[in-house]
């Protein structure tokens, strides 16, 4: 009886403590839910007031007293706000040199800081129905993100999906009209130069200036692919978005639009720019679009036209860019960038149909080297190509091929036994160079 009385007295002391802890826990949970609701209410208000991704990023950055980014599924930043330790979050190691979030290395959900100089961050997916639209990330110099913080970020991602879906719908309609106009301009159907320039200005484009036509065409043939139609459409949409973002980051007034398997850019250039000067900004755009190891993007070949100073010359420039793509792919095998003025004799060779006479020319000129029956033949063709490219400069050829001088001398003697005295016969050298180019371009 006494033990029972003691137990009752102990329970009387314990219950108030348990109730107090429970009350604190309930109050804590209530405060968290209230904060989440407030975050959701603020973000929904941003969208209802016409705000977009930039405003959502700004609000999320404020919630975490740090920075926030919204990206595409392959890590291209759509909007960003705030700072981390006084700096741009894009300077952090989780972004590559092109400013793309390296999504391949970033887990989704809670993540602790990797080190004292690496702020805590968390990423969640932005999803609308079954469509994966991108990522929402938050950065904070404070303590590690809790599960509640991540849940709050997921609620913000739900609102971001609304804004992103709206922006994509608007962009799709605008993109359709822009692409139709650009297609007409490239075909010479956009009216006179003044009318075309005026209409382009209404779309936010400035095309009344010296420019080159850049065509970026995917290397994969969608007509022969094993991918589903939806997958092809998704990949092409991503390809167009990547180019559009890269171009607009440079100049929002540059005309850019996507067609079935290509993207066309009317890139402004100085009127007296030579091909090398033109290829530098084009190469920068190509580098940004490709990124570093980038999340499922397609390989492509880019072609660049000569400079045009009149909109009436756009159809010719478009044909030049397409020719540069086609010939560049034949010469380099794809994934390169070619300027029309740098095609040289390859442009003429590309016009020659792949016929029996062409094959006979290659076989008669190169003899045994026209085949790969012996592994050494490909190596000897490469040696001959470099020799001809260096105008028979033996020292430079040896340096490029990492050969000893005597080794290269031995190879030259062997090549002359197989092909004839090309070191002293300029006509033979020309024949061999043409045969090598046709062999490489036509795959003969």
Coordinates of N, CA and C in Angstrom, one line a residue, residues 174-362:
X174 N 5.1 33.0 -77.9 CA 6.0 34.0 -78.5 C 7.0 33.4 -79.4
X175 N 7.5 32.2 -78.9 CA 8.5 31.5 -79.7 C 8.0 31.1 -81.1
X176 N 6.7 30.7 -81.1 CA 6.1 30.3 -82.4 C 6.1 31.5 -83.4
X177 N 5.6 32.7 -82.9 CA 5.6 33.8 -83.8 C 6.9 34.3 -84.2
X178 N 7.9 34.3 -83.3 CA 9.2 34.7 -83.6 C 9.9 33.7 -84.6
X179 N 9.7 32.4 -84.4 CA 10.2 31.5 -85.3 C 9.6 31.6 -86.7
X180 N 8.3 31.9 -86.8 CA 7.7 32.1 -88.1 C 8.2 33.3 -88.8
X181 N 8.4 34.4 -88.1 CA 9.0 35.6 -88.7 C 10.4 35.4 -89.1
X182 N 11.2 34.8 -88.3 CA 12.6 34.5 -88.7 C 12.7 33.6 -89.9
X183 N 11.8 32.6 -89.9 CA 11.8 31.7 -91.1 C 11.5 32.5 -92.4
X184 N 10.5 33.4 -92.3 CA 10.2 34.2 -93.4 C 11.3 35.1 -93.8
X185 N 12.0 35.7 -92.8 CA 13.1 36.6 -93.1 C 14.2 35.9 -93.8
X186 N 14.5 34.7 -93.4 CA 15.6 33.9 -94.0 C 15.2 33.4 -95.4
X187 N 13.9 33.3 -95.6 CA 13.5 32.9 -97.0 C 13.2 34.1 -97.9
X188 N 13.4 35.3 -97.4 CA 13.1 36.5 -98.2 C 11.6 36.8 -98.3
X189 N 10.8 36.4 -97.4 CA 9.4 36.6 -97.4 C 8.9 37.6 -96.4
X190 N 9.8 38.3 -95.7 CA 9.4 39.2 -94.6 C 9.2 40.6 -95.1
X191 N 9.1 40.9 -96.4 CA 8.9 42.2 -96.9 C 10.2 42.9 -97.1
X192 N 10.1 44.2 -97.3 CA 11.3 45.0 -97.6 C 12.2 45.1 -96.3
X193 N 13.4 45.5 -96.4 CA 14.3 45.6 -95.3 C 13.8 46.5 -94.2
X194 N 13.1 47.6 -94.5 CA 12.6 48.5 -93.5 C 11.4 47.9 -92.7
X195 N 10.6 47.2 -93.5 CA 9.4 46.5 -92.9 C 9.9 45.4 -92.0
X196 N 10.9 44.6 -92.5 CA 11.4 43.5 -91.7 C 12.0 44.0 -90.4
X197 N 12.8 45.0 -90.5 CA 13.5 45.6 -89.3 C 12.5 46.1 -88.3
X198 N 11.4 46.7 -88.8 CA 10.4 47.3 -87.9 C 9.6 46.1 -87.2
X199 N 9.3 45.1 -87.9 CA 8.6 44.0 -87.3 C 9.5 43.3 -86.3
X200 N 10.8 43.1 -86.6 CA 11.7 42.5 -85.7 C 11.8 43.3 -84.4
X201 N 11.8 44.7 -84.6 CA 11.9 45.5 -83.4 C 10.7 45.3 -82.5
X202 N 9.5 45.1 -83.1 CA 8.3 44.8 -82.3 C 8.4 43.5 -81.5
X203 N 9.3 42.6 -81.9 CA 9.5 41.4 -81.2 C 10.7 41.5 -80.2
X204 N 11.3 42.7 -80.2 CA 12.4 42.9 -79.3 C 13.8 42.6 -79.9
X205 N 13.8 42.4 -81.2 CA 15.1 42.1 -81.9 C 15.6 43.3 -82.7
X206 N 16.9 43.5 -82.7 CA 17.5 44.5 -83.6 C 18.3 43.7 -84.6
X207 N 17.8 43.7 -85.9 CA 18.5 43.0 -87.0 C 18.9 44.0 -88.0
X208 N 18.8 45.3 -87.8 CA 19.2 46.3 -88.8 C 20.6 46.7 -88.5
X209 N 21.6 45.8 -88.6 CA 23.0 46.1 -88.3 C 23.8 45.0 -88.9
X210 N 25.1 45.1 -89.1 CA 25.9 44.0 -89.6 C 25.8 42.8 -88.7
X211 N 25.6 41.7 -89.4 CA 25.4 40.4 -88.6 C 25.8 39.2 -89.4
X212 N 26.0 38.1 -88.7 CA 26.2 36.8 -89.4 C 25.1 35.9 -89.0
X213 N 24.7 35.0 -89.9 CA 23.7 33.9 -89.5 C 24.5 32.7 -89.0
X214 N 24.1 32.3 -87.8 CA 24.6 31.1 -87.1 C 23.6 30.1 -87.1
X215 N 23.9 28.9 -87.6 CA 23.0 27.8 -87.6 C 23.6 26.7 -86.7
X216 N 22.9 26.2 -85.7 CA 23.3 25.1 -84.9 C 22.4 23.9 -85.1
X217 N 22.9 22.9 -85.7 CA 22.0 21.8 -86.1 C 22.4 20.5 -85.3
X218 N 21.5 19.8 -84.8 CA 21.8 18.6 -84.0 C 22.4 17.6 -84.9
X219 N 23.3 16.8 -84.4 CA 24.0 15.8 -85.2 C 23.1 14.5 -85.3
X220 N 22.2 14.3 -84.4 CA 21.4 13.2 -84.5 C 20.2 13.4 -85.5
X221 N 20.0 12.5 -86.4 CA 18.9 12.6 -87.3 C 17.6 12.1 -86.7
X222 N 16.7 13.1 -86.4 CA 15.4 12.7 -85.7 C 14.5 11.9 -86.6
X223 N 14.7 11.9 -87.9 CA 13.9 11.1 -88.8 C 14.2 9.6 -88.7
X224 N 15.4 9.3 -88.2 CA 15.9 7.9 -88.1 C 16.2 7.5 -86.7
X225 N 15.8 8.3 -85.7 CA 16.1 8.0 -84.3 C 15.2 6.9 -83.8
X226 N 15.6 6.2 -82.8 CA 14.8 5.2 -82.1 C 14.1 5.8 -80.9
X227 N 14.3 7.1 -80.6 CA 13.7 7.8 -79.5 C 12.2 8.0 -79.8
X228 N 11.4 8.1 -78.8 CA 10.0 8.4 -79.0 C 9.8 9.9 -79.4
X229 N 8.6 10.2 -80.0 CA 8.3 11.5 -80.4 C 8.4 12.5 -79.3
X230 N 7.9 12.1 -78.1 CA 7.9 13.0 -76.9 C 9.3 13.3 -76.5
X231 N 10.2 12.2 -76.5 CA 11.5 12.4 -76.1 C 12.3 13.3 -77.0
X232 N 12.1 13.2 -78.3 CA 12.7 14.0 -79.3 C 12.3 15.5 -79.1
X233 N 10.9 15.7 -78.9 CA 10.4 17.0 -78.7 C 11.0 17.7 -77.4
X234 N 11.1 16.9 -76.4 CA 11.7 17.4 -75.1 C 13.2 17.8 -75.3
X235 N 13.9 16.9 -76.0 CA 15.3 17.2 -76.2 C 15.5 18.5 -77.1
X236 N 14.7 18.6 -78.1 CA 14.8 19.8 -79.0 C 14.4 21.1 -78.2
X237 N 13.3 21.0 -77.4 CA 13.0 22.1 -76.6 C 14.1 22.6 -75.7
X238 N 14.8 21.6 -75.1 CA 15.9 21.9 -74.2 C 17.0 22.5 -75.0
X239 N 17.3 22.0 -76.2 CA 18.3 22.5 -77.1 C 18.0 24.0 -77.4
X240 N 16.8 24.3 -77.8 CA 16.4 25.7 -78.1 C 16.5 26.6 -76.9
X241 N 16.1 26.1 -75.7 CA 16.2 26.9 -74.5 C 17.6 27.2 -74.1
X242 N 18.5 26.2 -74.3 CA 19.9 26.5 -74.0 C 20.5 27.6 -74.9
X243 N 20.2 27.5 -76.1 CA 20.7 28.6 -77.0 C 20.1 29.9 -76.7
X244 N 18.8 29.9 -76.5 CA 18.1 31.2 -76.2 C 18.7 31.8 -74.9
X245 N 18.9 31.0 -73.9 CA 19.4 31.6 -72.7 C 20.9 32.1 -72.9
X246 N 21.7 31.3 -73.6 CA 23.1 31.8 -73.8 C 23.1 33.1 -74.6
X247 N 22.2 33.2 -75.6 CA 22.2 34.4 -76.4 C 21.7 35.6 -75.6
X248 N 20.6 35.4 -74.9 CA 20.0 36.5 -74.2 C 20.9 37.0 -73.0
X249 N 21.7 36.1 -72.5 CA 22.7 36.5 -71.5 C 23.7 37.5 -72.0
X250 N 23.9 37.4 -73.3 CA 24.9 38.2 -74.0 C 24.3 39.5 -74.5
X251 N 23.1 39.4 -75.1 CA 22.4 40.6 -75.7 C 20.9 40.2 -75.9
X252 N 20.0 40.8 -75.2 CA 18.6 40.4 -75.3 C 18.0 40.9 -76.7
X253 N 18.7 41.7 -77.4 CA 18.1 42.2 -78.7 C 18.6 41.3 -79.9
X254 N 19.3 40.2 -79.6 CA 19.8 39.3 -80.7 C 18.6 38.4 -81.1
X255 N 18.4 38.3 -82.4 CA 17.3 37.4 -82.9 C 17.8 35.9 -82.7
X256 N 17.0 35.1 -82.1 CA 17.3 33.6 -81.9 C 16.0 32.9 -81.9
X257 N 15.9 31.8 -82.7 CA 14.7 31.0 -82.7 C 15.1 29.5 -83.1
X258 N 14.2 28.6 -82.7 CA 14.4 27.2 -83.0 C 13.5 26.7 -84.1
X259 N 14.0 25.9 -85.0 CA 13.2 25.2 -86.0 C 13.2 23.7 -85.6
X260 N 13.0 22.8 -86.6 CA 12.8 21.4 -86.3 C 14.0 20.8 -85.7
X261 N 15.2 20.9 -86.3 CA 16.4 20.3 -85.8 C 17.5 21.3 -85.6
X262 N 17.2 22.6 -85.7 CA 18.2 23.6 -85.6 C 17.8 24.8 -84.9
X263 N 18.8 25.6 -84.5 CA 18.6 26.9 -83.9 C 19.3 27.9 -84.8
X264 N 18.7 29.0 -85.0 CA 19.3 30.1 -85.9 C 19.4 31.3 -85.0
X265 N 20.6 31.9 -85.1 CA 20.9 33.2 -84.4 C 21.4 34.2 -85.4
X266 N 20.9 35.4 -85.4 CA 21.4 36.5 -86.2 C 22.4 37.3 -85.3
X267 N 23.6 37.0 -85.3 CA 24.6 37.5 -84.3 C 25.2 38.8 -84.9
X268 N 25.1 39.9 -84.2 CA 25.7 41.2 -84.6 C 27.3 41.1 -84.5
X269 N 27.9 41.6 -85.5 CA 29.4 41.6 -85.6 C 29.9 43.0 -86.1
X270 N 31.1 43.3 -85.9 CA 31.7 44.5 -86.5 C 31.7 44.4 -88.0
X271 N 31.4 45.4 -88.8 CA 31.3 45.2 -90.3 C 32.6 44.8 -90.9
X272 N 33.7 45.0 -90.3 CA 35.0 44.6 -90.9 C 35.6 43.4 -90.2
X273 N 34.8 42.7 -89.5 CA 35.4 41.5 -88.7 C 35.7 40.4 -89.7
X274 N 36.9 39.8 -89.5 CA 37.3 38.7 -90.3 C 36.8 37.4 -89.7
X275 N 36.9 36.3 -90.4 CA 36.3 35.0 -89.9 C 36.8 34.6 -88.5
X276 N 38.1 34.9 -88.2 CA 38.6 34.5 -86.9 C 37.9 35.4 -85.8
X277 N 37.7 36.6 -86.1 CA 37.1 37.5 -85.1 C 35.6 37.1 -84.9
X278 N 35.0 36.7 -86.0 CA 33.6 36.3 -85.9 C 33.5 35.0 -85.1
X279 N 34.4 34.1 -85.3 CA 34.3 32.7 -84.7 C 34.5 32.8 -83.2
X280 N 35.2 33.8 -82.7 CA 35.4 33.9 -81.2 C 34.1 34.0 -80.4
X281 N 33.2 35.0 -80.7 CA 31.9 35.1 -80.0 C 31.0 33.9 -80.2
X282 N 31.1 33.3 -81.5 CA 30.3 32.1 -81.8 C 30.8 31.0 -80.9
X283 N 32.1 30.8 -80.8 CA 32.7 29.8 -80.0 C 32.4 29.9 -78.6
X284 N 32.3 31.1 -78.1 CA 31.9 31.4 -76.7 C 30.4 30.9 -76.5
X285 N 29.5 31.2 -77.4 CA 28.1 30.8 -77.3 C 28.1 29.3 -77.3
X286 N 28.8 28.6 -78.2 CA 28.8 27.2 -78.3 C 29.3 26.6 -77.0
X287 N 30.3 27.2 -76.4 CA 30.9 26.6 -75.2 C 29.9 26.7 -74.1
X288 N 29.1 27.8 -74.0 CA 28.1 28.0 -73.0 C 27.0 27.0 -73.2
X289 N 26.5 26.8 -74.4 CA 25.4 25.9 -74.7 C 25.8 24.5 -74.3
X290 N 27.0 24.1 -74.7 CA 27.5 22.7 -74.4 C 27.7 22.6 -72.9
X291 N 28.2 23.6 -72.2 CA 28.5 23.5 -70.8 C 29.6 22.5 -70.6
X292 N 29.7 22.0 -69.3 CA 30.7 21.0 -69.0 C 30.1 19.7 -68.6
X293 N 30.0 18.8 -69.5 CA 29.4 17.5 -69.1 C 27.9 17.5 -69.0
X294 N 27.3 18.4 -69.5 CA 25.9 18.8 -69.3 C 24.7 17.9 -69.5
X295 N 24.0 17.5 -68.6 CA 22.8 16.8 -68.4 C 21.9 16.5 -69.6
X296 N 22.4 15.6 -70.4 CA 21.5 15.0 -71.4 C 21.3 15.9 -72.7
X297 N 22.2 16.9 -72.9 CA 22.0 17.7 -74.1 C 22.5 17.0 -75.3
X298 N 22.1 17.5 -76.5 CA 22.5 16.8 -77.8 C 23.7 17.4 -78.3
X299 N 24.5 16.6 -79.0 CA 25.7 17.1 -79.8 C 25.1 17.9 -81.0
X300 N 25.9 18.9 -81.5 CA 25.5 19.6 -82.6 C 26.7 20.2 -83.3
X301 N 26.4 20.6 -84.6 CA 27.4 21.2 -85.4 C 26.9 22.6 -85.7
X302 N 27.8 23.6 -85.7 CA 27.5 25.0 -85.9 C 28.1 25.5 -87.2
X303 N 27.3 26.3 -88.0 CA 27.8 26.9 -89.2 C 27.6 28.4 -89.2
X304 N 28.6 29.1 -89.7 CA 28.5 30.6 -89.7 C 28.7 31.1 -91.1
X305 N 27.8 32.1 -91.4 CA 27.8 32.7 -92.7 C 28.8 33.9 -92.8
X306 N 29.0 34.4 -94.0 CA 29.7 35.7 -94.1 C 28.9 36.8 -93.5
X307 N 29.5 37.9 -93.3 CA 28.8 39.1 -92.7 C 27.9 39.7 -93.8
X308 N 26.7 40.1 -93.3 CA 25.7 40.8 -94.2 C 25.4 42.1 -93.6
X309 N 25.2 43.1 -94.5 CA 24.9 44.4 -94.0 C 23.5 44.9 -94.5
X310 N 22.9 44.0 -95.2 CA 21.5 44.3 -95.7 C 20.6 43.1 -95.4
X311 N 19.4 43.3 -94.9 CA 18.5 42.3 -94.6 C 18.1 41.5 -95.9
X312 N 18.2 42.1 -97.1 CA 17.9 41.5 -98.3 C 18.9 40.3 -98.6
X313 N 20.1 40.3 -97.9 CA 21.1 39.3 -98.1 C 20.9 38.1 -97.1
X314 N 19.9 38.2 -96.2 CA 19.7 37.1 -95.2 C 19.5 35.7 -95.8
X315 N 18.7 35.6 -96.9 CA 18.6 34.2 -97.5 C 19.9 33.6 -98.0
X316 N 20.8 34.5 -98.6 CA 22.1 34.0 -99.0 C 22.9 33.6 -97.8
X317 N 22.9 34.4 -96.7 CA 23.7 34.1 -95.6 C 23.2 32.8 -94.9
X318 N 21.9 32.6 -94.9 CA 21.3 31.4 -94.3 C 21.8 30.2 -95.0
X319 N 21.8 30.2 -96.4 CA 22.3 29.1 -97.2 C 23.8 28.9 -96.9
X320 N 24.6 29.9 -96.7 CA 26.0 29.8 -96.4 C 26.2 29.1 -95.1
X321 N 25.4 29.4 -94.1 CA 25.5 28.8 -92.7 C 25.1 27.3 -92.8
X322 N 24.1 27.0 -93.6 CA 23.7 25.6 -93.7 C 24.8 24.8 -94.4
X323 N 25.4 25.4 -95.5 CA 26.5 24.8 -96.2 C 27.7 24.5 -95.2
X324 N 28.0 25.5 -94.4 CA 29.0 25.4 -93.4 C 28.8 24.2 -92.4
X325 N 27.5 24.1 -92.0 CA 27.1 23.0 -91.1 C 27.4 21.6 -91.9
X326 N 26.9 21.5 -93.1 CA 27.0 20.3 -93.8 C 28.4 19.9 -94.1
X327 N 29.2 20.8 -94.6 CA 30.6 20.5 -95.0 C 31.4 20.3 -93.7
X328 N 31.1 21.2 -92.7 CA 31.9 21.0 -91.5 C 31.7 19.6 -90.8
X329 N 30.4 19.1 -90.9 CA 30.2 17.8 -90.4 C 30.9 16.7 -91.2
X330 N 30.9 16.9 -92.5 CA 31.6 15.9 -93.4 C 33.1 15.9 -93.1
X331 N 33.7 17.1 -92.9 CA 35.1 17.1 -92.6 C 35.5 16.7 -91.2
X332 N 34.8 17.1 -90.2 CA 35.2 16.9 -88.8 C 34.4 15.8 -88.2
X333 N 33.3 15.3 -88.8 CA 32.5 14.2 -88.2 C 31.5 14.7 -87.3
X334 N 31.2 16.0 -87.2 CA 30.2 16.5 -86.3 C 30.8 17.2 -85.0
X335 N 29.9 17.9 -84.4 CA 30.3 18.6 -83.1 C 31.3 19.7 -83.3
X336 N 31.5 20.2 -84.5 CA 32.5 21.3 -84.7 C 31.8 22.6 -85.0
X337 N 32.6 23.6 -85.3 CA 32.1 24.9 -85.7 C 32.8 25.3 -87.0
X338 N 32.1 25.7 -88.0 CA 32.7 26.0 -89.3 C 32.2 27.3 -89.8
X339 N 33.2 28.2 -90.3 CA 32.8 29.4 -91.0 C 32.8 29.2 -92.5
X340 N 31.9 29.8 -93.2 CA 31.7 29.6 -94.6 C 33.0 29.9 -95.4
X341 N 33.7 31.0 -95.0 CA 34.9 31.5 -95.6 C 36.1 30.6 -95.3
X342 N 36.0 29.7 -94.4 CA 37.1 28.8 -94.0 C 36.9 27.4 -94.6
X343 N 35.9 27.2 -95.4 CA 35.6 25.9 -96.0 C 36.6 25.6 -97.1
X344 N 37.0 26.6 -97.8 CA 38.0 26.4 -98.9 C 37.5 25.4 -99.9
X345 N 38.4 24.5 -100.3 CA 38.1 23.6 -101.4 C 37.1 22.5 -100.9
X346 N 37.0 22.4 -99.6 CA 36.0 21.4 -99.1 C 34.6 21.8 -99.6
X347 N 34.3 23.1 -99.8 CA 33.0 23.5 -100.2 C 32.7 23.0 -101.6
X348 N 33.7 23.0 -102.5 CA 33.6 22.5 -103.8 C 33.4 20.9 -103.8
X349 N 34.2 20.3 -103.0 CA 34.2 18.8 -102.9 C 32.8 18.3 -102.4
X350 N 32.2 19.1 -101.6 CA 30.9 18.7 -101.0 C 29.8 18.7 -102.1
X351 N 30.1 19.5 -103.2 CA 29.1 19.6 -104.3 C 29.2 18.4 -105.2
X352 N 30.3 17.6 -105.1 CA 30.5 16.5 -106.0 C 29.7 15.3 -105.5
X353 N 28.8 14.7 -106.3 CA 28.0 13.6 -105.8 C 28.9 12.4 -105.5
X354 N 28.5 11.5 -104.5 CA 29.3 10.4 -104.2 C 29.1 9.3 -105.3
X355 N 30.0 9.2 -106.2 CA 29.8 8.4 -107.4 C 30.9 7.4 -107.5
X356 N 30.7 6.4 -108.5 CA 31.8 5.4 -108.7 C 33.0 6.1 -109.2
X357 N 32.9 7.2 -110.0 CA 34.1 7.9 -110.5 C 34.9 8.5 -109.4
X358 N 34.2 9.1 -108.4 CA 34.8 9.7 -107.3 C 35.6 8.6 -106.5
X359 N 35.0 7.5 -106.3 CA 35.6 6.4 -105.6 C 36.9 5.9 -106.3
X360 N 36.7 5.8 -107.6 CA 37.8 5.4 -108.5 C 39.0 6.3 -108.4
X361 N 38.7 7.6 -108.3 CA 39.7 8.7 -108.2 C 40.5 8.5 -106.9
X362 N 39.8 8.2 -105.8 CA 40.5 8.0 -104.5 C 41.3 6.8 -104.5

